[in-house]
Amino acid sequence: MPDSAPSPTAPDLPTPPLSLLEGAALFLDFDGTLAPIADTPCGVDVDDDLIATLLRLRDALAGRLAIVSGRSVATLRDLGFTDFLIAGTHGLEFAAPGATVDAPARLPAIDAVEQAFNAFVADKPGMLVERKSISVGLHFRGAPQWGDDARDLATALAAEHDLAVQPGKMLFELRPGGADKGSAVRRLMTQPPMAGGVPVFIGDDVTDEEGFAAAAEQGGAGILVGTPRTTFAAFGLEQVAAVRHYLGEGAARLG
């Protein structure tokens, strides 16, 4: 995180005003922000009302709306986000609507890690390996007793294969280094359609903190979803339903 980044604040966060969306370049996390976190990665549904709200908001913001997620671009498109600018896999992948994906080459190391993860979960019911386009995740939501072992394995494999460990909610993901959600915000803010807006980043996970900090660096703000914590966000919303309501109200106001 750059030296110019703001300091994290104590978790006493006001509700964001709708005026924050006026002139915004809006960055939205997906899991835990636009949709509740499911027991498995494939257990999430994206309803038509959400897509319609986001399309109205995107149009009202002259296109300045991007999905920034740990999920791959391909997965997000399969979920219904075909008409949105996307930064996937924690800022390693980028794609405009209808365009090919700009991403690093697939690393053989990820294949090796996937094999090691699969061997690890073979006798541990409830654990899950999630292969993405250029990364692989080890989920222990269904078997939390294996969390420490999952962390140790991910850390060892990352060191062995020169990969980055990305902790998340009940998972450890291994991926190429050199990017995060903050770098995704900085990159997209230099390009149309996001350039010229004031960055607002909405997210729930610790992986979103870089996005909050990047938004604040450029005169914008972060909005933390869920349980309060020390954070770079300036505002807070209680849960996914509150995010959906806030975005719906914003779309109505700006449209």
mmCIF file of N, CA and C in Angstrom, residues 146-207:
data_model
loop_
_atom_site.group_PDB
_atom_site.id
_atom_site.type_symbol
_atom_site.label_atom_id
_atom_site.label_comp_id
_atom_site.label_asym_id
_atom_site.label_seq_id
_atom_site.Cartn_x
_atom_site.Cartn_y
_atom_site.Cartn_z
ATOM 1 N N TRP A 146 -10.201 -27.336 10.196
ATOM 2 C CA TRP A 146 -8.996 -27.486 9.384
ATOM 3 C C TRP A 146 -8.415 -26.141 8.953
ATOM 4 N N GLY A 147 -8.905 -25.049 9.508
ATOM 5 C CA GLY A 147 -8.461 -23.728 9.082
ATOM 6 C C GLY A 147 -6.969 -23.495 9.268
ATOM 7 N N ASP A 148 -6.436 -23.869 10.427
ATOM 8 C CA ASP A 148 -5.006 -23.652 10.674
ATOM 9 C C ASP A 148 -4.151 -24.485 9.732
ATOM 10 N N ASP A 149 -4.573 -25.716 9.495
ATOM 11 C CA ASP A 149 -3.824 -26.575 8.581
ATOM 12 C C ASP A 149 -3.895 -26.041 7.149
ATOM 13 N N ALA A 150 -5.053 -25.505 6.782
ATOM 14 C CA ALA A 150 -5.190 -24.923 5.450
ATOM 15 C C ALA A 150 -4.256 -23.724 5.287
ATOM 16 N N ARG A 151 -4.185 -22.893 6.326
ATOM 17 C CA ARG A 151 -3.276 -21.743 6.285
ATOM 18 C C ARG A 151 -1.825 -22.189 6.150
ATOM 19 N N ASP A 152 -1.443 -23.179 6.926
ATOM 20 C CA ASP A 152 -0.053 -23.646 6.888
ATOM 21 C C ASP A 152 0.289 -24.220 5.517
ATOM 22 N N LEU A 153 -0.640 -24.986 4.944
ATOM 23 C CA LEU A 153 -0.391 -25.570 3.624
ATOM 24 C C LEU A 153 -0.294 -24.468 2.567
ATOM 25 N N ALA A 154 -1.220 -23.522 2.603
ATOM 26 C CA ALA A 154 -1.198 -22.440 1.615
ATOM 27 C C ALA A 154 0.084 -21.628 1.721
ATOM 28 N N THR A 155 0.523 -21.355 2.943
ATOM 29 C CA THR A 155 1.745 -20.576 3.146
ATOM 30 C C THR A 155 2.958 -21.317 2.609
ATOM 31 N N ALA A 156 3.029 -22.619 2.872
ATOM 32 C CA ALA A 156 4.165 -23.414 2.402
ATOM 33 C C ALA A 156 4.183 -23.515 0.879
ATOM 34 N N LEU A 157 3.020 -23.732 0.278
ATOM 35 C CA LEU A 157 2.960 -23.849 -1.176
ATOM 36 C C LEU A 157 3.259 -22.516 -1.859
ATOM 37 N N ALA A 158 2.827 -21.422 -1.256
ATOM 38 C CA ALA A 158 3.131 -20.107 -1.823
ATOM 39 C C ALA A 158 4.633 -19.861 -1.851
ATOM 40 N N ALA A 159 5.311 -20.214 -0.760
ATOM 41 C CA ALA A 159 6.763 -20.046 -0.708
ATOM 42 C C ALA A 159 7.452 -20.954 -1.719
ATOM 43 N N GLU A 160 6.958 -22.183 -1.851
ATOM 44 C CA GLU A 160 7.577 -23.140 -2.768
ATOM 45 C C GLU A 160 7.440 -22.701 -4.221
ATOM 46 N N HIS A 161 6.300 -22.118 -4.569
ATOM 47 C CA HIS A 161 6.009 -21.805 -5.969
ATOM 48 C C HIS A 161 6.062 -20.309 -6.282
ATOM 49 N N ASP A 162 6.509 -19.485 -5.329
ATOM 50 C CA ASP A 162 6.622 -18.039 -5.530
ATOM 51 C C ASP A 162 5.277 -17.430 -5.922
ATOM 52 N N LEU A 163 4.269 -17.726 -5.122
ATOM 53 C CA LEU A 163 2.920 -17.212 -5.334
ATOM 54 C C LEU A 163 2.508 -16.364 -4.144
ATOM 55 N N ALA A 164 1.448 -15.595 -4.320
ATOM 56 C CA ALA A 164 0.902 -14.783 -3.240
ATOM 57 C C ALA A 164 -0.226 -15.528 -2.552
ATOM 58 N N VAL A 165 -0.285 -15.413 -1.232
ATOM 59 C CA VAL A 165 -1.405 -15.954 -0.459
ATOM 60 C C VAL A 165 -2.429 -14.848 -0.257
ATOM 61 N N GLN A 166 -3.660 -15.097 -0.662
ATOM 62 C CA GLN A 166 -4.738 -14.128 -0.472
ATOM 63 C C GLN A 166 -5.729 -14.707 0.531
ATOM 64 N N PRO A 167 -5.654 -14.306 1.821
ATOM 65 C CA PRO A 167 -6.658 -14.773 2.782
ATOM 66 C C PRO A 167 -8.021 -14.166 2.467
ATOM 67 N N GLY A 168 -9.059 -14.909 2.723
ATOM 68 C CA GLY A 168 -10.410 -14.403 2.569
ATOM 69 C C GLY A 168 -11.278 -14.928 3.692
ATOM 70 N N LYS A 169 -12.579 -14.856 3.518
ATOM 71 C CA LYS A 169 -13.496 -15.356 4.525
ATOM 72 C C LYS A 169 -13.579 -16.869 4.426
ATOM 73 N N MET A 170 -12.896 -17.544 5.350
ATOM 74 C CA MET A 170 -12.876 -19.006 5.423
ATOM 75 C C MET A 170 -12.219 -19.632 4.188
ATOM 76 N N LEU A 171 -11.208 -18.988 3.651
ATOM 77 C CA LEU A 171 -10.457 -19.573 2.552
ATOM 78 C C LEU A 171 -9.082 -18.953 2.465
ATOM 79 N N PHE A 172 -8.199 -19.675 1.781
ATOM 80 C CA PHE A 172 -6.896 -19.159 1.385
ATOM 81 C C PHE A 172 -6.748 -19.401 -0.108
ATOM 82 N N GLU A 173 -6.403 -18.346 -0.813
ATOM 83 C CA GLU A 173 -6.259 -18.431 -2.264
ATOM 84 C C GLU A 173 -4.807 -18.182 -2.642
ATOM 85 N N LEU A 174 -4.291 -18.966 -3.571
ATOM 86 C CA LEU A 174 -2.955 -18.755 -4.096
ATOM 87 C C LEU A 174 -3.060 -18.256 -5.522
ATOM 88 N N ARG A 175 -2.280 -17.224 -5.820
ATOM 89 C CA ARG A 175 -2.353 -16.574 -7.120
ATOM 90 C C ARG A 175 -1.035 -15.870 -7.402
ATOM 91 N N PRO A 176 -0.825 -15.429 -8.638
ATOM 92 C CA PRO A 176 0.340 -14.590 -8.905
ATOM 93 C C PRO A 176 0.264 -13.306 -8.082
ATOM 94 N N GLY A 177 1.413 -12.764 -7.744
ATOM 95 C CA GLY A 177 1.440 -11.530 -6.969
ATOM 96 C C GLY A 177 1.394 -10.302 -7.871
ATOM 97 N N GLY A 178 1.573 -9.150 -7.249
ATOM 98 C CA GLY A 178 1.699 -7.911 -8.009
ATOM 99 C C GLY A 178 0.422 -7.144 -8.231
ATOM 100 N N ALA A 179 -0.686 -7.584 -7.642
ATOM 101 C CA ALA A 179 -1.946 -6.869 -7.839
ATOM 102 C C ALA A 179 -2.846 -7.087 -6.639
ATOM 103 N N ASP A 180 -3.754 -6.148 -6.413
ATOM 104 C CA ASP A 180 -4.802 -6.281 -5.416
ATOM 105 C C ASP A 180 -5.943 -5.366 -5.833
ATOM 106 N N LYS A 181 -6.956 -5.256 -5.002
ATOM 107 C CA LYS A 181 -8.107 -4.437 -5.391
ATOM 108 C C LYS A 181 -7.760 -2.945 -5.417
ATOM 109 N N GLY A 182 -6.759 -2.554 -4.644
ATOM 110 C CA GLY A 182 -6.306 -1.172 -4.708
ATOM 111 C C GLY A 182 -5.633 -0.855 -6.026
ATOM 112 N N SER A 183 -4.783 -1.743 -6.499
ATOM 113 C CA SER A 183 -4.140 -1.512 -7.795
ATOM 114 C C SER A 183 -5.171 -1.534 -8.919
ATOM 115 N N ALA A 184 -6.231 -2.338 -8.757
ATOM 116 C CA ALA A 184 -7.304 -2.354 -9.748
ATOM 117 C C ALA A 184 -7.994 -0.991 -9.818
ATOM 118 N N VAL A 185 -8.278 -0.404 -8.650
ATOM 119 C CA VAL A 185 -8.897 0.927 -8.619
ATOM 120 C C VAL A 185 -7.984 1.946 -9.293
ATOM 121 N N ARG A 186 -6.712 1.936 -8.939
ATOM 122 C CA ARG A 186 -5.786 2.926 -9.512
ATOM 123 C C ARG A 186 -5.693 2.792 -11.029
ATOM 124 N N ARG A 187 -5.631 1.572 -11.508
ATOM 125 C CA ARG A 187 -5.548 1.362 -12.965
ATOM 126 C C ARG A 187 -6.813 1.845 -13.656
ATOM 127 N N LEU A 188 -7.960 1.435 -13.145
ATOM 128 C CA LEU A 188 -9.208 1.796 -13.813
ATOM 129 C C LEU A 188 -9.483 3.295 -13.749
ATOM 130 N N MET A 189 -9.004 3.961 -12.715
ATOM 131 C CA MET A 189 -9.225 5.399 -12.594
ATOM 132 C C MET A 189 -8.415 6.209 -13.612
ATOM 133 N N THR A 190 -7.472 5.580 -14.288
ATOM 134 C CA THR A 190 -6.705 6.277 -15.324
ATOM 135 C C THR A 190 -7.329 6.123 -16.705
ATOM 136 N N GLN A 191 -8.420 5.359 -16.795
ATOM 137 C CA GLN A 191 -8.985 5.013 -18.094
ATOM 138 C C GLN A 191 -10.478 5.331 -18.121
ATOM 139 N N PRO A 192 -11.004 5.617 -19.326
ATOM 140 C CA PRO A 192 -12.460 5.700 -19.429
ATOM 141 C C PRO A 192 -13.056 4.306 -19.257
ATOM 142 N N PRO A 193 -14.256 4.194 -18.724
ATOM 143 C CA PRO A 193 -15.160 5.284 -18.334
ATOM 144 C C PRO A 193 -14.950 5.796 -16.907
ATOM 145 N N MET A 194 -14.058 5.161 -16.126
ATOM 146 C CA MET A 194 -13.953 5.511 -14.709
ATOM 147 C C MET A 194 -13.232 6.848 -14.494
ATOM 148 N N ALA A 195 -12.302 7.185 -15.379
ATOM 149 C CA ALA A 195 -11.545 8.429 -15.235
ATOM 150 C C ALA A 195 -12.482 9.628 -15.185
ATOM 151 N N GLY A 196 -12.188 10.552 -14.298
ATOM 152 C CA GLY A 196 -13.012 11.751 -14.160
ATOM 153 C C GLY A 196 -14.038 11.664 -13.055
ATOM 154 N N GLY A 197 -14.291 10.451 -12.556
ATOM 155 C CA GLY A 197 -15.202 10.297 -11.434
ATOM 156 C C GLY A 197 -14.456 10.331 -10.117
ATOM 157 N N VAL A 198 -15.209 10.348 -9.037
ATOM 158 C CA VAL A 198 -14.644 10.283 -7.685
ATOM 159 C C VAL A 198 -14.836 8.856 -7.187
ATOM 160 N N PRO A 199 -13.744 8.143 -6.882
ATOM 161 C CA PRO A 199 -13.879 6.714 -6.573
ATOM 162 C C PRO A 199 -14.612 6.444 -5.270
ATOM 163 N N VAL A 200 -15.576 5.547 -5.348
ATOM 164 C CA VAL A 200 -16.300 5.034 -4.185
ATOM 165 C C VAL A 200 -16.241 3.517 -4.268
ATOM 166 N N PHE A 201 -15.691 2.892 -3.248
ATOM 167 C CA PHE A 201 -15.510 1.436 -3.246
ATOM 168 C C PHE A 201 -16.374 0.837 -2.137
ATOM 169 N N ILE A 202 -17.219 -0.136 -2.507
ATOM 170 C CA ILE A 202 -18.078 -0.815 -1.536
ATOM 171 C C ILE A 202 -17.654 -2.271 -1.442
ATOM 172 N N GLY A 203 -17.315 -2.712 -0.221
ATOM 173 C CA GLY A 203 -16.884 -4.089 -0.036
ATOM 174 C C GLY A 203 -16.986 -4.504 1.417
ATOM 175 N N ASP A 204 -16.791 -5.804 1.661
ATOM 176 C CA ASP A 204 -16.985 -6.337 3.006
ATOM 177 C C ASP A 204 -15.752 -6.989 3.605
ATOM 178 N N ASP A 205 -14.858 -7.500 2.774
ATOM 179 C CA ASP A 205 -13.795 -8.375 3.254
ATOM 180 C C ASP A 205 -12.516 -7.580 3.511
ATOM 181 N N VAL A 206 -11.570 -8.212 4.201
ATOM 182 C CA VAL A 206 -10.259 -7.576 4.388
ATOM 183 C C VAL A 206 -9.574 -7.364 3.049
ATOM 184 N N THR A 207 -9.914 -8.166 2.049
ATOM 185 C CA THR A 207 -9.336 -7.981 0.720
ATOM 186 C C THR A 207 -9.808 -6.695 0.063
#
